PDB file of C-alpha atoms in Angstrom:
ATOM      1  CA  MET A   9     -28.234   8.061 -18.872  1.00 37.00           C
ATOM      2  CA  TYR A  10     -29.145  10.682 -16.343  1.00 37.00           C
ATOM      3  CA  ASN A  11     -27.014  10.506 -13.174  1.00 39.00           C
ATOM      4  CA  SER A  12     -29.029  11.222 -10.030  1.00 39.00           C
ATOM      5  CA  SER A  13     -25.865  12.007  -8.046  1.00 38.00           C
ATOM      6  CA  ALA A  14     -25.195  15.012 -10.295  1.00 41.00           C
ATOM      7  CA  ILE A  15     -28.644  16.584  -9.966  1.00 42.00           C
ATOM      8  CA  THR A  16     -28.684  20.353  -9.550  1.00 64.00           C
ATOM      9  CA  THR A  17     -32.374  21.067 -10.183  1.00 83.00           C
ATOM     10  CA  PRO A  18     -34.683  18.666  -8.329  1.00 90.00           C
ATOM     11  CA  ARG A  19     -37.015  16.778 -10.651  1.00 94.00           C
ATOM     12  CA  ILE A  20     -40.520  16.060  -9.412  1.00 96.00           C
ATOM     13  CA  LEU A  21     -43.138  13.772 -10.950  1.00 97.00           C
ATOM     14  CA  LEU A  22     -46.761  14.670 -10.254  1.00 97.00           C
ATOM     15  CA  VAL A  23     -49.238  11.808 -10.733  1.00 97.00           C
ATOM     16  CA  SER A  24     -52.812  13.097 -10.625  1.00 95.00           C
ATOM     17  CA  GLY A  25     -55.982  13.055 -12.671  1.00 92.00           C
ATOM     18  CA  ASP A  26     -57.174  16.302 -11.062  1.00 91.00           C
ATOM     19  CA  ASP A  27     -56.540  19.211 -13.418  1.00 91.00           C
ATOM     20  CA  SER A  28     -56.967  21.843 -10.710  1.00 90.00           C
ATOM     21  CA  LEU A  29     -54.477  20.121  -8.405  1.00 90.00           C
ATOM     22  CA  ASN A  30     -52.025  19.696 -11.267  1.00 90.00           C
ATOM     23  CA  ALA A  31     -52.255  23.360 -12.229  1.00 91.00           C
ATOM     24  CA  MET A  32     -51.863  24.628  -8.675  1.00 91.00           C
ATOM     25  CA  LEU A  33     -48.884  22.447  -7.768  1.00 93.00           C
ATOM     26  CA  LEU A  34     -47.226  22.833 -11.164  1.00 92.00           C
ATOM     27  CA  ASP A  35     -47.298  26.627 -10.987  1.00 92.00           C
ATOM     28  CA  ASN A  36     -45.952  26.764  -7.445  1.00 92.00           C
ATOM     29  CA  LEU A  37     -43.303  24.080  -7.928  1.00 94.00           C
ATOM     30  CA  ASN A  38     -42.050  25.800 -11.079  1.00 91.00           C
ATOM     31  CA  ALA A  39     -41.957  29.110  -9.226  1.00 90.00           C
ATOM     32  CA  GLU A  40     -39.726  27.471  -6.613  1.00 89.00           C
ATOM     33  CA  GLY A  41     -37.324  26.329  -9.313  1.00 90.00           C
ATOM     34  CA  TYR A  42     -38.256  22.663  -9.522  1.00 93.00           C
ATOM     35  CA  GLU A  43     -38.445  20.774 -12.805  1.00 94.00           C
ATOM     36  CA  VAL A  44     -41.877  19.145 -12.883  1.00 95.00           C
ATOM     37  CA  GLN A  45     -43.444  16.514 -15.114  1.00 96.00           C
ATOM     38  CA  THR A  46     -47.111  15.571 -14.854  1.00 96.00           C
ATOM     39  CA  VAL A  47     -48.948  12.384 -15.785  1.00 96.00           C
ATOM     40  CA  THR A  48     -52.550  11.440 -15.075  1.00 95.00           C
ATOM     41  CA  THR A  49     -52.243   7.695 -14.418  1.00 96.00           C
ATOM     42  CA  ALA A  50     -49.939   5.289 -12.601  1.00 96.00           C
ATOM     43  CA  GLU A  51     -49.608   3.372 -15.860  1.00 95.00           C
ATOM     44  CA  ASP A  52     -48.122   6.465 -17.517  1.00 95.00           C
ATOM     45  CA  ALA A  53     -45.816   6.999 -14.534  1.00 96.00           C
ATOM     46  CA  LEU A  54     -44.473   3.445 -14.704  1.00 94.00           C
ATOM     47  CA  MET A  55     -43.458   3.943 -18.330  1.00 92.00           C
ATOM     48  CA  LEU A  56     -41.050   6.693 -17.240  1.00 93.00           C
ATOM     49  CA  PRO A  57     -37.496   6.222 -15.896  1.00 92.00           C
ATOM     50  CA  LEU A  58     -38.618   6.892 -12.329  1.00 93.00           C
ATOM     51  CA  ASP A  59     -35.085   6.628 -10.965  1.00 89.00           C
ATOM     52  CA  GLU A  60     -34.353   9.950 -12.660  1.00 90.00           C
ATOM     53  CA  PHE A  61     -36.806  11.821 -10.395  1.00 94.00           C
ATOM     54  CA  ASN A  62     -36.016  13.189  -6.950  1.00 93.00           C
ATOM     55  CA  LEU A  63     -39.615  13.001  -5.746  1.00 95.00           C
ATOM     56  CA  ILE A  64     -42.986  11.569  -6.742  1.00 97.00           C
ATOM     57  CA  ILE A  65     -46.195  13.268  -5.612  1.00 97.00           C
ATOM     58  CA  SER A  66     -49.222  11.071  -6.218  1.00 96.00           C
ATOM     59  CA  GLU A  67     -52.912  10.901  -5.493  1.00 94.00           C
ATOM     60  CA  ILE A  68     -54.235   7.597  -4.164  1.00 92.00           C
ATOM     61  CA  ASP A  69     -57.340   7.524  -6.348  1.00 93.00           C
ATOM     62  CA  LEU A  70     -56.150   7.603  -9.938  1.00 94.00           C
ATOM     63  CA  PRO A  71     -57.813   6.984 -13.288  1.00 93.00           C
ATOM     64  CA  GLY A  72     -56.814   3.654 -14.762  1.00 90.00           C
ATOM     65  CA  GLU A  73     -56.399   0.234 -13.182  1.00 92.00           C
ATOM     66  CA  ILE A  74     -53.506   1.050 -10.822  1.00 94.00           C
ATOM     67  CA  ASP A  75     -54.087   3.222  -7.763  1.00 94.00           C
ATOM     68  CA  GLY A  76     -51.537   5.174  -5.764  1.00 93.00           C
ATOM     69  CA  PHE A  77     -50.946   2.379  -3.258  1.00 92.00           C
ATOM     70  CA  GLU A  78     -50.002  -0.070  -6.000  1.00 93.00           C
ATOM     71  CA  LEU A  79     -47.835   2.570  -7.661  1.00 95.00           C
ATOM     72  CA  LEU A  80     -45.975   2.979  -4.373  1.00 93.00           C
ATOM     73  CA  ASP A  81     -45.549  -0.797  -4.052  1.00 91.00           C
ATOM     74  CA  ARG A  82     -44.054  -1.029  -7.535  1.00 91.00           C
ATOM     75  CA  VAL A  83     -41.701   1.869  -6.898  1.00 91.00           C
ATOM     76  CA  LYS A  84     -40.450   0.372  -3.647  1.00 86.00           C
ATOM     77  CA  GLU A  85     -40.118  -3.212  -4.872  1.00 84.00           C
ATOM     78  CA  ASP A  86     -37.856  -2.163  -7.751  1.00 84.00           C
ATOM     79  CA  ARG A  87     -34.264  -1.926  -6.550  1.00 77.00           C
ATOM     80  CA  LEU A  88     -33.629   0.841  -9.061  1.00 81.00           C
ATOM     81  CA  THR A  89     -36.385   3.127  -7.734  1.00 86.00           C
ATOM     82  CA  ALA A  90     -36.696   2.011  -4.104  1.00 82.00           C
ATOM     83  CA  GLY A  91     -34.894   5.140  -2.903  1.00 81.00           C
ATOM     84  CA  VAL A  92     -37.156   7.616  -4.722  1.00 90.00           C
ATOM     85  CA  PRO A  93     -39.364   9.351  -2.100  1.00 91.00           C
ATOM     86  CA  LEU A  94     -43.124   9.537  -2.592  1.00 94.00           C
ATOM     87  CA  ILE A  95     -45.660  11.898  -1.026  1.00 93.00           C
ATOM     88  CA  PHE A  96     -49.353  11.056  -1.137  1.00 92.00           C
ATOM     89  CA  CYS A  97     -51.656  14.011  -1.754  1.00 91.00           C
ATOM     90  CA  THR A  98     -55.208  12.798  -1.270  1.00 86.00           C
ATOM     91  CA  SER A  99     -58.718  13.660  -0.200  1.00 81.00           C
ATOM     92  CA  ARG A 100     -58.859  10.458   1.840  1.00 79.00           C
ATOM     93  CA  GLU A 101     -58.912  11.214   5.539  1.00 73.00           C
ATOM     94  CA  SER A 102     -59.143   7.817   7.225  1.00 77.00           C
ATOM     95  CA  GLU A 103     -56.455   6.781   9.655  1.00 78.00           C
ATOM     96  CA  ASN A 104     -56.284   3.370   7.967  1.00 81.00           C
ATOM     97  CA  ASP A 105     -55.250   4.978   4.672  1.00 80.00           C
ATOM     98  CA  LEU A 106     -52.622   7.053   6.440  1.00 80.00           C
ATOM     99  CA  ILE A 107     -51.183   4.011   8.218  1.00 83.00           C
ATOM    100  CA  LYS A 108     -51.282   1.899   5.053  1.00 82.00           C
ATOM    101  CA  GLY A 109     -49.475   4.567   3.054  1.00 79.00           C
ATOM    102  CA  LEU A 110     -46.743   5.179   5.603  1.00 80.00           C
ATOM    103  CA  ASN A 111     -46.251   1.476   6.312  1.00 78.00           C
ATOM    104  CA  SER A 112     -45.866   0.864   2.581  1.00 79.00           C
ATOM    105  CA  GLY A 113     -43.016   3.350   2.405  1.00 83.00           C
ATOM    106  CA  ALA A 114     -44.600   6.713   1.608  1.00 87.00           C
ATOM    107  CA  ASP A 115     -42.499   9.599   2.939  1.00 85.00           C
ATOM    108  CA  ASP A 116     -45.458  11.822   3.748  1.00 86.00           C
ATOM    109  CA  PHE A 117     -49.254  11.886   3.552  1.00 85.00           C
ATOM    110  CA  VAL A 118     -50.960  15.214   2.849  1.00 87.00           C
ATOM    111  CA  THR A 119     -54.744  15.413   3.109  1.00 85.00           C
ATOM    112  CA  ARG A 120     -56.735  17.762   0.876  1.00 83.00           C
ATOM    113  CA  PRO A 121     -57.681  20.519   1.253  1.00 82.00           C
ATOM    114  CA  PHE A 122     -54.266  21.588   2.438  1.00 84.00           C
ATOM    115  CA  SER A 123     -52.319  24.762   3.057  1.00 84.00           C
ATOM    116  CA  LEU A 124     -50.153  25.399   0.011  1.00 88.00           C
ATOM    117  CA  ARG A 125     -47.480  26.841   2.268  1.00 87.00           C
ATOM    118  CA  GLU A 126     -47.475  23.671   4.361  1.00 85.00           C
ATOM    119  CA  MET A 127     -47.386  21.483   1.253  1.00 89.00           C
ATOM    120  CA  MET A 128     -44.338  23.284  -0.123  1.00 91.00           C
ATOM    121  CA  ALA A 129     -42.622  23.009   3.256  1.00 88.00           C
ATOM    122  CA  ARG A 130     -43.215  19.261   3.336  1.00 86.00           C
ATOM    123  CA  ILE A 131     -41.841  18.889  -0.182  1.00 92.00           C
ATOM    124  CA  ARG A 132     -38.704  20.796   0.752  1.00 89.00           C
ATOM    125  CA  SER A 133     -38.325  18.684   3.880  1.00 84.00           C
ATOM    126  CA  VAL A 134     -38.561  15.373   2.014  1.00 87.00           C
ATOM    127  CA  LEU A 135     -36.132  16.540  -0.682  1.00 88.00           C
ATOM    128  CA  ARG A 136     -33.669  17.798   1.922  1.00 83.00           C
ATOM    129  CA  ARG A 137     -33.873  14.558   3.876  1.00 77.00           C
ATOM    130  CA  HIS A 138     -33.139  12.445   0.819  1.00 77.00           C
ATOM    131  CA  ARG A 139     -30.477  14.820  -0.479  1.00 72.00           C
ATOM    132  CA  ASN A 140     -28.518  14.174   2.701  1.00 56.00           C
ATOM    133  CA  MET A 141     -28.522  10.448   2.069  1.00 50.00           C
ATOM    134  CA  SER A 142     -25.471   8.962   0.368  1.00 39.00           C
ATOM    135  CA  PRO A 143     -26.013   8.850  -3.388  1.00 41.00           C
ATOM    136  CA  THR A 144     -24.152   5.544  -3.499  1.00 40.00           C
ATOM    137  CA  ALA A 145     -26.789   3.930  -1.324  1.00 40.00           C
ATOM    138  CA  ASN A 146     -29.056   3.313  -4.326  1.00 46.00           C
ATOM    139  CA  THR A 147     -27.270   1.068  -6.800  1.00 49.00           C
ATOM    140  CA  ARG A 148     -28.678   1.598 -10.266  1.00 75.00           C
ATOM    141  CA  ILE A 149     -29.321  -2.062 -10.993  1.00 83.00           C
ATOM    142  CA  ILE A 150     -32.499  -3.775 -12.121  1.00 87.00           C
ATOM    143  CA  GLU A 151     -32.511  -7.276 -10.669  1.00 87.00           C
ATOM    144  CA  PHE A 152     -34.691 -10.231 -11.586  1.00 91.00           C
ATOM    145  CA  ARG A 153     -33.622 -13.503 -10.023  1.00 90.00           C
ATOM    146  CA  THR A 154     -30.129 -14.163 -11.466  1.00 92.00           C
ATOM    147  CA  LEU A 155     -30.485 -11.454 -14.132  1.00 94.00           C
ATOM    148  CA  LEU A 156     -28.753  -8.162 -13.293  1.00 92.00           C
ATOM    149  CA  LEU A 157     -29.057  -5.133 -15.581  1.00 91.00           C
ATOM    150  CA  ASN A 158     -26.706  -2.269 -14.704  1.00 88.00           C
ATOM    151  CA  VAL A 159     -28.313   0.965 -15.869  1.00 84.00           C
ATOM    152  CA  ASP A 160     -25.113   3.028 -15.552  1.00 78.00           C
ATOM    153  CA  SER A 161     -22.666   0.693 -17.316  1.00 80.00           C
ATOM    154  CA  HIS A 162     -25.241  -0.786 -19.733  1.00 84.00           C
ATOM    155  CA  GLY A 163     -24.017  -4.191 -18.593  1.00 88.00           C
ATOM    156  CA  LEU A 164     -26.070  -7.370 -18.351  1.00 92.00           C
ATOM    157  CA  LEU A 165     -25.204 -10.391 -16.220  1.00 93.00           C
ATOM    158  CA  ILE A 166     -27.122 -13.661 -16.394  1.00 94.00           C
ATOM    159  CA  ASP A 167     -26.054 -16.332 -13.904  1.00 90.00           C
ATOM    160  CA  GLY A 168     -22.855 -14.344 -13.393  1.00 88.00           C
ATOM    161  CA  GLU A 169     -21.980 -14.349 -17.103  1.00 90.00           C
ATOM    162  CA  ALA A 170     -21.710 -11.091 -19.072  1.00 90.00           C
ATOM    163  CA  VAL A 171     -24.079 -10.713 -22.028  1.00 92.00           C
ATOM    164  CA  SER A 172     -23.392  -8.146 -24.751  1.00 89.00           C
ATOM    165  CA  LEU A 173     -26.343  -5.996 -25.801  1.00 87.00           C
ATOM    166  CA  SER A 174     -26.701  -3.412 -28.546  1.00 84.00           C
ATOM    167  CA  PRO A 175     -27.895   0.050 -27.395  1.00 84.00           C
ATOM    168  CA  THR A 176     -31.367  -0.689 -28.776  1.00 86.00           C
ATOM    169  CA  GLU A 177     -31.524  -4.085 -27.089  1.00 90.00           C
ATOM    170  CA  PHE A 178     -30.420  -2.518 -23.810  1.00 91.00           C
ATOM    171  CA  SER A 179     -33.064   0.227 -24.007  1.00 90.00           C
ATOM    172  CA  LEU A 180     -35.729  -2.329 -24.862  1.00 94.00           C
ATOM    173  CA  LEU A 181     -34.819  -4.678 -22.010  1.00 95.00           C
ATOM    174  CA  THR A 182     -34.635  -1.765 -19.561  1.00 92.00           C
ATOM    175  CA  MET A 183     -38.110  -0.602 -20.548  1.00 91.00           C
ATOM    176  CA  LEU A 184     -39.637  -4.071 -20.218  1.00 94.00           C
ATOM    177  CA  LEU A 185     -37.891  -4.917 -16.936  1.00 93.00           C
ATOM    178  CA  ARG A 186     -38.933  -1.621 -15.364  1.00 88.00           C
ATOM    179  CA  SER A 187     -42.560  -2.471 -16.116  1.00 89.00           C
ATOM    180  CA  ARG A 188     -42.610  -6.214 -15.559  1.00 91.00           C
ATOM    181  CA  ASN A 189     -45.926  -7.945 -16.231  1.00 91.00           C
ATOM    182  CA  LYS A 190     -47.117  -5.065 -18.425  1.00 91.00           C
ATOM    183  CA  LEU A 191     -47.690  -5.505 -22.146  1.00 94.00           C
ATOM    184  CA  PHE A 192     -46.650  -2.812 -24.623  1.00 94.00           C
ATOM    185  CA  ARG A 193     -47.973  -2.419 -28.136  1.00 93.00           C
ATOM    186  CA  ARG A 194     -45.464  -1.934 -30.942  1.00 92.00           C
ATOM    187  CA  GLU A 195     -46.471   1.723 -31.222  1.00 91.00           C
ATOM    188  CA  GLU A 196     -45.710   2.303 -27.533  1.00 91.00           C
ATOM    189  CA  ILE A 197     -42.314   0.618 -27.827  1.00 92.00           C
ATOM    190  CA  ILE A 198     -41.414   2.639 -30.917  1.00 90.00           C
ATOM    191  CA  ALA A 199     -42.372   5.894 -29.166  1.00 87.00           C
ATOM    192  CA  ALA A 200     -40.212   4.994 -26.150  1.00 87.00           C
ATOM    193  CA  ILE A 201     -37.155   3.489 -27.886  1.00 86.00           C
ATOM    194  CA  TRP A 202     -37.027   5.710 -30.970  1.00 84.00           C
ATOM    195  CA  PRO A 203     -38.551   8.988 -29.710  1.00 79.00           C
ATOM    196  CA  GLY A 204     -39.097  11.585 -32.395  1.00 73.00           C
ATOM    197  CA  GLU A 205     -37.958   9.273 -35.177  1.00 71.00           C
ATOM    198  CA  ALA A 206     -40.082   8.309 -38.147  1.00 69.00           C
ATOM    199  CA  VAL A 207     -40.118   4.517 -37.874  1.00 70.00           C
ATOM    200  CA  ASP A 208     -42.114   3.253 -40.833  1.00 71.00           C
ATOM    201  CA  ASN A 209     -41.612  -0.467 -40.262  1.00 77.00           C
ATOM    202  CA  PRO A 210     -43.220  -1.776 -37.054  1.00 73.00           C
ATOM    203  CA  ARG A 211     -41.432  -5.085 -37.653  1.00 83.00           C
ATOM    204  CA  LEU A 212     -38.319  -3.346 -36.360  1.00 87.00           C
ATOM    205  CA  VAL A 213     -39.670  -4.045 -32.885  1.00 90.00           C
ATOM    206  CA  ASP A 214     -40.143  -7.734 -33.679  1.00 90.00           C
ATOM    207  CA  VAL A 215     -36.593  -8.073 -34.991  1.00 89.00           C
ATOM    208  CA  ASN A 216     -35.047  -6.503 -31.895  1.00 90.00           C
ATOM    209  CA  ILE A 217     -37.246  -8.561 -29.589  1.00 93.00           C
ATOM    210  CA  SER A 218     -36.151 -11.705 -31.423  1.00 92.00           C
ATOM    211  CA  ARG A 219     -32.473 -10.790 -31.080  1.00 89.00           C
ATOM    212  CA  LEU A 220     -32.913  -9.929 -27.421  1.00 95.00           C
ATOM    213  CA  ARG A 221     -34.761 -13.166 -26.696  1.00 95.00           C
ATOM    214  CA  LYS A 222     -31.842 -15.194 -28.101  1.00 93.00           C
ATOM    215  CA  LYS A 223     -29.462 -13.456 -25.684  1.00 94.00           C
ATOM    216  CA  LEU A 224     -31.589 -13.953 -22.579  1.00 96.00           C
ATOM    217  CA  ALA A 225     -30.912 -17.712 -22.400  1.00 93.00           C
ATOM    218  CA  SER A 226     -33.187 -19.244 -19.744  1.00 94.00           C
ATOM    219  CA  TYR A 227     -35.047 -15.932 -19.363  1.00 96.00           C
ATOM    220  CA  SER A 228     -36.148 -15.935 -23.000  1.00 96.00           C
ATOM    221  CA  LYS A 229     -39.421 -17.563 -21.861  1.00 96.00           C
ATOM    222  CA  ASN A 230     -40.154 -14.480 -19.748  1.00 97.00           C
ATOM    223  CA  LEU A 231     -40.096 -12.246 -22.826  1.00 97.00           C
ATOM    224  CA  VAL A 232     -43.545 -12.888 -24.252  1.00 96.00           C
ATOM    225  CA  ASN A 233     -45.704 -11.716 -27.099  1.00 94.00           C
ATOM    226  CA  LYS A 234     -49.477 -11.935 -26.696  1.00 92.00           C
ATOM    227  CA  SER A 235     -51.350 -11.523 -29.954  1.00 88.00           C
ATOM    228  CA  GLY A 236     -53.199  -8.244 -30.139  1.00 86.00           C
ATOM    229  CA  LEU A 237     -51.829  -7.074 -26.776  1.00 92.00           C
ATOM    230  CA  GLY A 238     -48.089  -6.667 -27.288  1.00 95.00           C
ATOM    231  CA  TYR A 239     -44.755  -7.538 -25.732  1.00 96.00           C
ATOM    232  CA  GLY A 240     -43.787  -7.771 -22.078  1.00 96.00           C
ATOM    233  CA  PHE A 241     -41.396  -9.287 -19.567  1.00 96.00           C
ATOM    234  CA  MET A 242     -43.411 -11.568 -17.306  1.00 95.00           C
ATOM    235  CA  ASP A 243     -42.504 -12.949 -13.888  1.00 89.00           C
ATOM    236  CA  LYS A 244     -43.869 -16.355 -14.872  1.00 77.00           C
TER     237      LYS A 244
END
């Protein structure tokens, strides 16, 4: 697992459905030495290990069902990603949007069109500000009620009791907990858990879900399968 405290090259996630914005920022961020990944929707962003990024730059208006405000809420409500800074880059100019974004935890709010020089300066400022924060301040734990999943040690505690997970079970639970209330098709799970591998039997997902469910005790009811839609970890 990637250790954010050992980062040498800042990693930036750009969430935007605007090809021209993506191209402009990608070229300039790469030229400054940043490692950049781009996605077009918040849904795609939430499938990534967001705790491994140093900064998220997002539009507010995004294709898909989740906008930038909701993306920010999900980032900040997850203990694992709450410390990841986010800059909004948007064509919205209203003061209400600015106040809403900053009150929700955004680190900056840049209105388009913008000066590229100013944008790069703001990015450097946010990264510098967060780099000076103690890396131990953000414990890499995903918490759901009395369930604690330690991303660094691959440990799971339920009601204070340790639960042993296989590497596949751990990866699967991490993926589902990071995107609670979202359903994943078997194909999506296979692509995330066994990247680059030729998995011919989709039932492999079912078997690992079944094993994981048995280990989750009272939380087994939260691990659901909805016919035709897929698997997910639900709050209720």
